[in-house]
mmCIF file of C-alpha atoms and ligand atoms in Angstrom:
data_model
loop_
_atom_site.group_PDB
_atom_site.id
_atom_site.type_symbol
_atom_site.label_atom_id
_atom_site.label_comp_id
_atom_site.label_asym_id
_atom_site.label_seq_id
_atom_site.Cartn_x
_atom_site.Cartn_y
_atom_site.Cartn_z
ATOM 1 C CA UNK A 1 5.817 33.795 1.491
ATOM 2 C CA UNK A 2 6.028 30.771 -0.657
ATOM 3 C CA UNK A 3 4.548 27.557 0.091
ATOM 4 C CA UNK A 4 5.585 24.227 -1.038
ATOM 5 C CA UNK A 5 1.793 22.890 -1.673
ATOM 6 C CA UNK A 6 2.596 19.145 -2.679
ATOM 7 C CA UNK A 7 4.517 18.985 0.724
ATOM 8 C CA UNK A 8 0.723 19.386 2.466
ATOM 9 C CA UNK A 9 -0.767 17.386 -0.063
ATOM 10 C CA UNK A 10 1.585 14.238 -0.019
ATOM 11 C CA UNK A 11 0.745 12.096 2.916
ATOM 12 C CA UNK A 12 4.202 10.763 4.328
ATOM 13 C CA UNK A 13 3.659 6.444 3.865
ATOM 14 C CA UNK A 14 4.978 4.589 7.379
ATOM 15 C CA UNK A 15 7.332 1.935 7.109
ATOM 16 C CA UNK A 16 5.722 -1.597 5.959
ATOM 17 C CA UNK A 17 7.959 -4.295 5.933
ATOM 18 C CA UNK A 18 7.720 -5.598 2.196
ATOM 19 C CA UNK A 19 5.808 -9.176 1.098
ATOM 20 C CA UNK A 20 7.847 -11.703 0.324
ATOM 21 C CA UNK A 21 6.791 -13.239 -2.866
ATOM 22 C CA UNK A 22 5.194 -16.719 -2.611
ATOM 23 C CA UNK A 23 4.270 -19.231 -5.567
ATOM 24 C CA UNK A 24 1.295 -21.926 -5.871
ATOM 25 C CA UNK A 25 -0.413 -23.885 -8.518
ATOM 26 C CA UNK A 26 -3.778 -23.667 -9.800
ATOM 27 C CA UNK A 27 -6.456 -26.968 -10.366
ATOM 28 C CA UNK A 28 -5.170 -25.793 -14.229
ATOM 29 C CA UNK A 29 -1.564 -26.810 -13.393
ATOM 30 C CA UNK A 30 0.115 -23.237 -13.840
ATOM 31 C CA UNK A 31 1.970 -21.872 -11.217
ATOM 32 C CA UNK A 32 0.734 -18.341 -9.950
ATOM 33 C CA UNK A 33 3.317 -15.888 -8.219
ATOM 34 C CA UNK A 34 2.240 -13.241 -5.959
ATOM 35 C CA UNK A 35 4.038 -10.143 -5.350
ATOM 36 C CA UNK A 36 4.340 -6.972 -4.485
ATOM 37 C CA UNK A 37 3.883 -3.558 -6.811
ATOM 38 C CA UNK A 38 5.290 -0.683 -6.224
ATOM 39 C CA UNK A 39 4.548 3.007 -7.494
ATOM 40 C CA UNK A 40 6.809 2.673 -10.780
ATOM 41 C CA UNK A 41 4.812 -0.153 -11.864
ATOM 42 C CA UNK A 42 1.079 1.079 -11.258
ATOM 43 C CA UNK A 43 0.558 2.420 -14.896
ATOM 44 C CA UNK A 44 1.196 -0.993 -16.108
ATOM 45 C CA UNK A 45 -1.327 -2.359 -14.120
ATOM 46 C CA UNK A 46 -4.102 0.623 -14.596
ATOM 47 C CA UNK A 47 -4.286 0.098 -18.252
ATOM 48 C CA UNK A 48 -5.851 -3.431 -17.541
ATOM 49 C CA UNK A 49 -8.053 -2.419 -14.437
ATOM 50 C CA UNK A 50 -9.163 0.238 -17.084
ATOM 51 C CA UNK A 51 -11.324 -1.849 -19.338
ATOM 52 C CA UNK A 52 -13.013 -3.391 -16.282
ATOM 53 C CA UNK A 53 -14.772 -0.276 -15.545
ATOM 54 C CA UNK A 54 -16.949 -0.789 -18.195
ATOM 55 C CA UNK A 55 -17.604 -4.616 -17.383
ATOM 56 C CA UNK A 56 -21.326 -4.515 -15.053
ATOM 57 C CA UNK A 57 -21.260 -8.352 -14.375
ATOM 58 C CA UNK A 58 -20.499 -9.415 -11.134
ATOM 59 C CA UNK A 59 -19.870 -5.323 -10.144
ATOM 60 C CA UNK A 60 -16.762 -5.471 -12.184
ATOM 61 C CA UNK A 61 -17.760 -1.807 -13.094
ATOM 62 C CA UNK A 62 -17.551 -0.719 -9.286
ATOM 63 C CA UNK A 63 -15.015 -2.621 -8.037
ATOM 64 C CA UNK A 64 -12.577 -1.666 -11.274
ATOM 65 C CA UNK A 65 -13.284 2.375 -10.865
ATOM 66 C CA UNK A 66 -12.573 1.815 -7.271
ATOM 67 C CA UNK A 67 -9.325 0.274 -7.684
ATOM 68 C CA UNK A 68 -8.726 2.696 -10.862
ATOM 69 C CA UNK A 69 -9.100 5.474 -8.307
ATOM 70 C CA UNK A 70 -6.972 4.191 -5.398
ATOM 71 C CA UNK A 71 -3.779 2.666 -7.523
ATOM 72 C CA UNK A 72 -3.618 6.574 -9.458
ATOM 73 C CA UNK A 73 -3.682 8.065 -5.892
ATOM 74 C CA UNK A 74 -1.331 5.619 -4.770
ATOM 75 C CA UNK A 75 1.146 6.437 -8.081
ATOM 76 C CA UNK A 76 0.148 10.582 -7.170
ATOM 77 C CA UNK A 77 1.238 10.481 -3.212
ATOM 78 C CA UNK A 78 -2.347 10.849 -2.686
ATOM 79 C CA UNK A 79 -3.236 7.733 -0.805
ATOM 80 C CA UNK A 80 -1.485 7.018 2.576
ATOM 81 C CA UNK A 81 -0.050 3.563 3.537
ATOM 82 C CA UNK A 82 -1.620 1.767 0.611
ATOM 83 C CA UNK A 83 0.318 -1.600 -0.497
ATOM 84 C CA UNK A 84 -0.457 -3.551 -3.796
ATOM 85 C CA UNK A 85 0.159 -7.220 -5.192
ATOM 86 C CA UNK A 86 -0.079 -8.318 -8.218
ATOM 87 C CA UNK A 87 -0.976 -12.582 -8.908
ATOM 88 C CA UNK A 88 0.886 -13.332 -12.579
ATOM 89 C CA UNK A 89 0.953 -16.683 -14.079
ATOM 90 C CA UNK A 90 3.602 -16.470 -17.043
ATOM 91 C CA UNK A 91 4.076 -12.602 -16.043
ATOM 92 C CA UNK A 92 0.459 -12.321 -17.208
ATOM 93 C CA UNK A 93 -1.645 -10.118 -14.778
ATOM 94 C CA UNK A 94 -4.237 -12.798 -13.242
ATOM 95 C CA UNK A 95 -5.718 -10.637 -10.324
ATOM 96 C CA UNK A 96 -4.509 -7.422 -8.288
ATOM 97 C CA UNK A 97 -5.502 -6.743 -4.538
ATOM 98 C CA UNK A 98 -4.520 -3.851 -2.549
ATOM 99 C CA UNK A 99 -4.776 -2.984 1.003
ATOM 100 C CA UNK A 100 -3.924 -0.046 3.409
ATOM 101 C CA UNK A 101 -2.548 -0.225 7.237
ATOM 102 C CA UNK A 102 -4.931 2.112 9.497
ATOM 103 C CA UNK A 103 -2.584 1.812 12.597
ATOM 104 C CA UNK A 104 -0.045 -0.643 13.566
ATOM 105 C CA UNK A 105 -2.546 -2.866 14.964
ATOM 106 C CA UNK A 106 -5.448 -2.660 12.380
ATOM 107 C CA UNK A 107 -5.118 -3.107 8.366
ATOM 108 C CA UNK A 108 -7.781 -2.658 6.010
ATOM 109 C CA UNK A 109 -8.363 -4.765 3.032
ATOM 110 C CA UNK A 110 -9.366 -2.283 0.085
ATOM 111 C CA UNK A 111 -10.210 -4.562 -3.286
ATOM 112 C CA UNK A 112 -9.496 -8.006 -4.789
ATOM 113 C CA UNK A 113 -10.049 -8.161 -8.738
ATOM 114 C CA UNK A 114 -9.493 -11.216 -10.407
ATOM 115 C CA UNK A 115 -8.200 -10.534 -14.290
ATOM 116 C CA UNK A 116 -8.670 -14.608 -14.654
ATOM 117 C CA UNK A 117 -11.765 -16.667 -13.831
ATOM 118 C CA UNK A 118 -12.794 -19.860 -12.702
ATOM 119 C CA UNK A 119 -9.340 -20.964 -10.457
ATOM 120 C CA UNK A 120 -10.156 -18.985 -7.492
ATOM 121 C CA UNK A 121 -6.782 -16.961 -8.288
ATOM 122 C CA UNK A 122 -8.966 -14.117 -6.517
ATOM 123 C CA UNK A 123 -9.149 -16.030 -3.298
ATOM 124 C CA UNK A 124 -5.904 -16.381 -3.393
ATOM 125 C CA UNK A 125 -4.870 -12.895 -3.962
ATOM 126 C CA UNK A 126 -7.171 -12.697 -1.011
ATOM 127 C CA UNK A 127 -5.676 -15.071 1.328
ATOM 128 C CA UNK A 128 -2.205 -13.456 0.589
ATOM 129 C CA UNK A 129 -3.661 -9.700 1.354
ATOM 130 C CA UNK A 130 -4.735 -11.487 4.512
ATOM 131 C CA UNK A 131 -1.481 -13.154 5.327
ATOM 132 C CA UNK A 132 0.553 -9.574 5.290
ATOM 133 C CA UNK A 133 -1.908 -7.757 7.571
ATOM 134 C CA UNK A 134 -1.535 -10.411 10.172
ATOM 135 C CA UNK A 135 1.834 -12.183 9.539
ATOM 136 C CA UNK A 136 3.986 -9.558 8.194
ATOM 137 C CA UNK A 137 2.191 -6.275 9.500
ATOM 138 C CA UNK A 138 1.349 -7.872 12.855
ATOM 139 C CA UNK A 139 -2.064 -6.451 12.249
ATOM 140 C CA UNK A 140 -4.203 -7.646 15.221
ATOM 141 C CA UNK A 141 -7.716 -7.373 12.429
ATOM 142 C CA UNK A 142 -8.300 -6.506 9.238
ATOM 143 C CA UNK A 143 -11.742 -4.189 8.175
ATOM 144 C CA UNK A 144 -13.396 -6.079 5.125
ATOM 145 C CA UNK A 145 -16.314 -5.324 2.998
ATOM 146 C CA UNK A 146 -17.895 -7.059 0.110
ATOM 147 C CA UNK A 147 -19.015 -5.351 -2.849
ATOM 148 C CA UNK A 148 -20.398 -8.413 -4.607
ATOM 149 C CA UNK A 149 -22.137 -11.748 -4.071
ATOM 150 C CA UNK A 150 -19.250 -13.507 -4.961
ATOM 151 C CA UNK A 151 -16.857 -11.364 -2.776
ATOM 152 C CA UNK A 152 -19.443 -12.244 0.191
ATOM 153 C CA UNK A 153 -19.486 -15.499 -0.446
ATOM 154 C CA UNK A 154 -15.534 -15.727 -0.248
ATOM 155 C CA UNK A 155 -14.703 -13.616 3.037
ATOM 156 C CA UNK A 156 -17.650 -13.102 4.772
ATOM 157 C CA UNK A 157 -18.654 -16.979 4.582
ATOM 158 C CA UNK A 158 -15.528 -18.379 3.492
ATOM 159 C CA UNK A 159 -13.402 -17.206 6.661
ATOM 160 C CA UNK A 160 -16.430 -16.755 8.819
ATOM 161 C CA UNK A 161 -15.688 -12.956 9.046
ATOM 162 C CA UNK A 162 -17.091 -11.279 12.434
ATOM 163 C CA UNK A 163 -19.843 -8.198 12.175
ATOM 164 C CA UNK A 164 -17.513 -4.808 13.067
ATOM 165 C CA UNK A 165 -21.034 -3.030 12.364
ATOM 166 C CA UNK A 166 -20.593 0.014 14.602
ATOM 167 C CA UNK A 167 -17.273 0.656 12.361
ATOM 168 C CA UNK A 168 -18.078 2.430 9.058
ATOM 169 C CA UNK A 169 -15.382 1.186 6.279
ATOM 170 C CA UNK A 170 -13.103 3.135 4.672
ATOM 171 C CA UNK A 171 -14.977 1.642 1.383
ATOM 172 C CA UNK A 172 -18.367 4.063 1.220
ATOM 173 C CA UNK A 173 -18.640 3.743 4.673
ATOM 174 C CA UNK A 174 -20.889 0.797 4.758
ATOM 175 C CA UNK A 175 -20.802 -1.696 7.904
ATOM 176 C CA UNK A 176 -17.253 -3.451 8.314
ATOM 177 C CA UNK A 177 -16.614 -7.250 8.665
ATOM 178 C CA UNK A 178 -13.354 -8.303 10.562
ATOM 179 C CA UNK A 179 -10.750 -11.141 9.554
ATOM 180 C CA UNK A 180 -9.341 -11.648 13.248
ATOM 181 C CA UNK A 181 -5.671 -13.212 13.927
ATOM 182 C CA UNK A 182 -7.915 -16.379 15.535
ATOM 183 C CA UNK A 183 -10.079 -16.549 12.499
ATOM 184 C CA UNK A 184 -7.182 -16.328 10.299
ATOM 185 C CA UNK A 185 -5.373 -18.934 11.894
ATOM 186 C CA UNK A 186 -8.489 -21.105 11.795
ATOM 187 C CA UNK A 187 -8.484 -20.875 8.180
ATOM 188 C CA UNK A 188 -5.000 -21.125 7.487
ATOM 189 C CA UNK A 189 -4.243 -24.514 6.657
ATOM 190 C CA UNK A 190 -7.447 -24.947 4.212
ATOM 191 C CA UNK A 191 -7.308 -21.528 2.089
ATOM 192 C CA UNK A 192 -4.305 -20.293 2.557
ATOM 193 C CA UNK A 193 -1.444 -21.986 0.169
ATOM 194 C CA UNK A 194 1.751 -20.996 -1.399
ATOM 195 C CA UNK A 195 5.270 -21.723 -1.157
ATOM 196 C CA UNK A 196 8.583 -19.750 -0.258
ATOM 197 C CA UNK A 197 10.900 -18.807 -1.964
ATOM 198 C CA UNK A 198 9.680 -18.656 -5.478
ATOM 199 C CA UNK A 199 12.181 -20.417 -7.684
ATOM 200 C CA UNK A 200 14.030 -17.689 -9.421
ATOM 201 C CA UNK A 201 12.819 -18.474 -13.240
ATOM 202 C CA UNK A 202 9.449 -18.076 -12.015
ATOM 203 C CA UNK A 203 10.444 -14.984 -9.893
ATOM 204 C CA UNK A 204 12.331 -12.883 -12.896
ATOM 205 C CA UNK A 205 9.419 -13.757 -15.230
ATOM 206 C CA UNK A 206 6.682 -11.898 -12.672
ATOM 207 C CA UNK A 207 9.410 -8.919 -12.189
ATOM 208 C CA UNK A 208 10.498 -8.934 -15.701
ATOM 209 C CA UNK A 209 6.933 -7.340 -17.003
ATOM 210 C CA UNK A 210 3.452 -7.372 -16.247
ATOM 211 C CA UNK A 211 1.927 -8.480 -19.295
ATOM 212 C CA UNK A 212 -1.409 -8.190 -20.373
ATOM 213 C CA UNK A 213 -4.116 -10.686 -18.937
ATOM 214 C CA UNK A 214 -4.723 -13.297 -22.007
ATOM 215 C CA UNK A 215 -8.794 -13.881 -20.699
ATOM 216 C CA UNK A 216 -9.744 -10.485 -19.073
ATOM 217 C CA UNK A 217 -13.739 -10.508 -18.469
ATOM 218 C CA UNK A 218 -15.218 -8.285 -20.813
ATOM 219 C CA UNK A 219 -18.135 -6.604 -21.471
ATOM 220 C CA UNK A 220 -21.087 -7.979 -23.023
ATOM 221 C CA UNK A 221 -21.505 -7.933 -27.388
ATOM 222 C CA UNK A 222 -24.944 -6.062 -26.716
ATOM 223 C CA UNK A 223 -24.267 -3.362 -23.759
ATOM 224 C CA UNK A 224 -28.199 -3.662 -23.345
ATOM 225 C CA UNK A 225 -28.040 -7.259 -22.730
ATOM 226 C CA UNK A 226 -26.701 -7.445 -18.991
ATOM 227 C CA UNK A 227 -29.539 -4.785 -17.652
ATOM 228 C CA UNK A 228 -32.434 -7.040 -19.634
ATOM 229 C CA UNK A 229 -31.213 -9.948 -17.205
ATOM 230 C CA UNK A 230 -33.486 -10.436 -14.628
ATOM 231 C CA UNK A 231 -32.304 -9.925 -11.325
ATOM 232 C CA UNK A 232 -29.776 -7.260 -12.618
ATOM 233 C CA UNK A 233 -30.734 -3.908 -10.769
ATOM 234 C CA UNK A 234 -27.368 -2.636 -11.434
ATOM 235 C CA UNK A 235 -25.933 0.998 -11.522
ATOM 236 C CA UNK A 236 -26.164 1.072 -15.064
ATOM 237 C CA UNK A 237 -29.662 -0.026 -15.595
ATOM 238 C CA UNK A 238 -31.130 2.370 -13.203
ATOM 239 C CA UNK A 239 -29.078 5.074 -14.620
ATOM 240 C CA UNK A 240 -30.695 4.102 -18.238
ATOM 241 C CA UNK A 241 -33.816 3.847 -17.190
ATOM 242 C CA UNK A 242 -34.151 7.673 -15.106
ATOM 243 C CA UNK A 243 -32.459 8.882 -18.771
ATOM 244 C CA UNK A 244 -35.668 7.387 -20.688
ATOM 245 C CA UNK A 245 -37.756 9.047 -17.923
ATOM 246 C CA UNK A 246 -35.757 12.327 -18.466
ATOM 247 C CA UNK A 247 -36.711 12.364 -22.060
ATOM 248 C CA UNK A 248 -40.331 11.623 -21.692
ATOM 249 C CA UNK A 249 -40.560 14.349 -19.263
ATOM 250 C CA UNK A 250 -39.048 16.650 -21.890
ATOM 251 C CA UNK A 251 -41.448 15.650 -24.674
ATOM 252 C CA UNK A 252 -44.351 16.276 -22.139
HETATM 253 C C1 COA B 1 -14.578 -11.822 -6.170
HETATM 254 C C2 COA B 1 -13.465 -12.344 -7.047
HETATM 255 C C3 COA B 1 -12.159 -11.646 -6.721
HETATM 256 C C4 COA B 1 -13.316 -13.850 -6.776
HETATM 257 O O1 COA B 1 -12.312 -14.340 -7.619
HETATM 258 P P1 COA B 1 -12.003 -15.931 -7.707
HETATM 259 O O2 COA B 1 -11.825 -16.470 -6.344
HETATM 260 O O3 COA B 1 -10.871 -16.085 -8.653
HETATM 261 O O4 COA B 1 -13.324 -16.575 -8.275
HETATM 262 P P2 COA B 1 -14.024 -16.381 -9.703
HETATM 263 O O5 COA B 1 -14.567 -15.011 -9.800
HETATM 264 O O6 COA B 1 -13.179 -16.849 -10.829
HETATM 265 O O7 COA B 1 -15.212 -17.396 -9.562
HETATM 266 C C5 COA B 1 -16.255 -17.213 -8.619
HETATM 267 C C6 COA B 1 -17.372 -18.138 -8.938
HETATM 268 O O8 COA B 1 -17.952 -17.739 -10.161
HETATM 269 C C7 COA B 1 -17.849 -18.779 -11.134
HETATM 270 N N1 COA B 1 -17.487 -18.083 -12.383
HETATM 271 C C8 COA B 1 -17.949 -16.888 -12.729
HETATM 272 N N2 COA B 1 -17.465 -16.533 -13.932
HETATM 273 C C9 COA B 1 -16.686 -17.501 -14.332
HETATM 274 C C10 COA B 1 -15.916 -17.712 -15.518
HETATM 275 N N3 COA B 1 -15.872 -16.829 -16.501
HETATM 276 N N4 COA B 1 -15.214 -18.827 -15.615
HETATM 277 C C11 COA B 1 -15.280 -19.725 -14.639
HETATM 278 N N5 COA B 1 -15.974 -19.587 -13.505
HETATM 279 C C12 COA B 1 -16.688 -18.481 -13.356
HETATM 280 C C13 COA B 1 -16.833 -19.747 -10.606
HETATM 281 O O9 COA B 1 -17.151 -21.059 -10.963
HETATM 282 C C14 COA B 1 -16.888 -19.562 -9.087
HETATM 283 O O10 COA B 1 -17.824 -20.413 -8.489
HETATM 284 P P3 COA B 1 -17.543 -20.975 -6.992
HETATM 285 O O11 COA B 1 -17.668 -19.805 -6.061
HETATM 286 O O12 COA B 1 -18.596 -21.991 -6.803
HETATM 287 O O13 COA B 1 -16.141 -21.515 -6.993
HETATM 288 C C15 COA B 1 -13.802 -12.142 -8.562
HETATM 289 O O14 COA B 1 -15.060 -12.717 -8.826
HETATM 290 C C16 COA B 1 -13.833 -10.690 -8.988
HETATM 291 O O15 COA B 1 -12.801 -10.093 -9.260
HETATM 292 N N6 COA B 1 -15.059 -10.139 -9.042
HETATM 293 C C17 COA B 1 -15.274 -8.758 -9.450
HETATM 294 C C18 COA B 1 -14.768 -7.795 -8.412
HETATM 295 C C19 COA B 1 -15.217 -8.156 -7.019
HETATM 296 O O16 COA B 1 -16.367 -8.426 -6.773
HETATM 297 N N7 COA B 1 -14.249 -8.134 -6.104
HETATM 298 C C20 COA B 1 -14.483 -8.420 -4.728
HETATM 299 C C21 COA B 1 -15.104 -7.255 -4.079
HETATM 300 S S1 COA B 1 -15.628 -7.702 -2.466
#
């Protein structure tokens, strides 16, 4: 008997009502427009998450594989009920954040990567994430985690986030965080901007192409120089440092 294998192995997605595109500007004076990817368009974004892997400041390296991993199983019907937006200014890729709906009542916010520093275009991407779990989705909570000081700093702090500790996240199953409809509504009218609809210049320019980010972070000149910092106990340090032992034992 034959059996069609991809039809086990491709979760079927549930029906999300699509974001509707919004528009702000940045403290810079650009307008940023945030919309929705879908699965034709993920290989233009993974070949600029793709550099980011190798990026240890400020856990680029972590959060970039992550989202690597989870936009090519979105593109490969191998991740269920995932939804992506992309933040361009100029149709230049400034951040990408990504999400998945657990139930009709509960969504779970997966990553938020900025491409573009210093004009809290992350937050933003954030705050937008945020406003389609609860306003669009009708998501009664949203499960967060942060993977970085900065991330913390931004939800957990930023939106006071409540402690969902008894509910392991999706995310290496560490401790959850929750973004409430109350909280969310609390922090509506000071983090959450944009406007509706985006005038259509602005609108055909973000569909037209994602084009590359002009200011991606990138890694440091000397690879060595991020572990030397103090304070640094990053993945890639301690990963050096049990190779060194590794060879001494072998000389022993
Ligand atoms: C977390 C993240 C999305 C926040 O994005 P953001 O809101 O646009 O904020 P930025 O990262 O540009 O800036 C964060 C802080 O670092 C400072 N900063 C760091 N690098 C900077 C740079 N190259 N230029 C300017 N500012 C920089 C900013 O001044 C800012 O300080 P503030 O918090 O006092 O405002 C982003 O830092 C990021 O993608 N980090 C790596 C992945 C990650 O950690 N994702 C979240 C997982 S929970």
């Amino acid at each position: 008997m034959s059996v069609d294998l991809e039809k086990i192995l491709r979760p079927i997605d549930h029906e999300m009502a699509p974001y509707e595109p919004k528009y702000m500007m940045l403290a810079s004076g650009e307008a940023v427009v945030v919309r929705q990817v879908f699965r034709d368009e993920i290989p233009d974004l993974l070949k600029h998450v793709e550099p980011l892997i190798h990026v240890e400041r400020d856990y680029y390296d972590v959060v970039a594989s992550r989202v690597y991993a989870e936009l090519l199983g979105y593109y490969q019907y191998r991740f269920q009920d995932q939804y992506v937006l992309a933040l361009q200014v100029d149709g230049e890729l400034a951040a990408i954040v990504n999400g998945r709906q657990v139930n009709p009542k509960l969504g779970l916010s997966l990553h938020t990567l900025a491409l573009r520093r210093g004009l809290r275009i992350g937050a933003h991407g954030f705050a937008a994430k945020m406003e389609y779990h609860i306003d669009t989705l009708g998501h009664d909570e949203v499960l967060v985690v942060a993977e970085s000081p900065i991330g913390f700093r931004r939800w957990m702090i930023e939106y006071k986030l409540e402690k969902r500790f008894e509910t392991p996240h999706e995310l290496g199953g560490v401790p959850s965080w929750a973004l409430t409809r109350e909280l969310f509504d609390r922090a509506r009218s000071k983090l959450v901007v944009g406007r509706r609809p985006v005038p259509p210049e602005l609108l055909e320019k973000a569909m037209e192409k994602i084009l590359p980010p002009s200011d991606p972070p990138t890694p440091p000149l000397d690879p060595l120089a991020a572990t030397r910092a103090m304070y640094d106990p990053t993945a890639t340090s301690l990963v050096q440092q049990r190779w060194e032992m590794e060879k001494g034992m072998g000389n022993a």
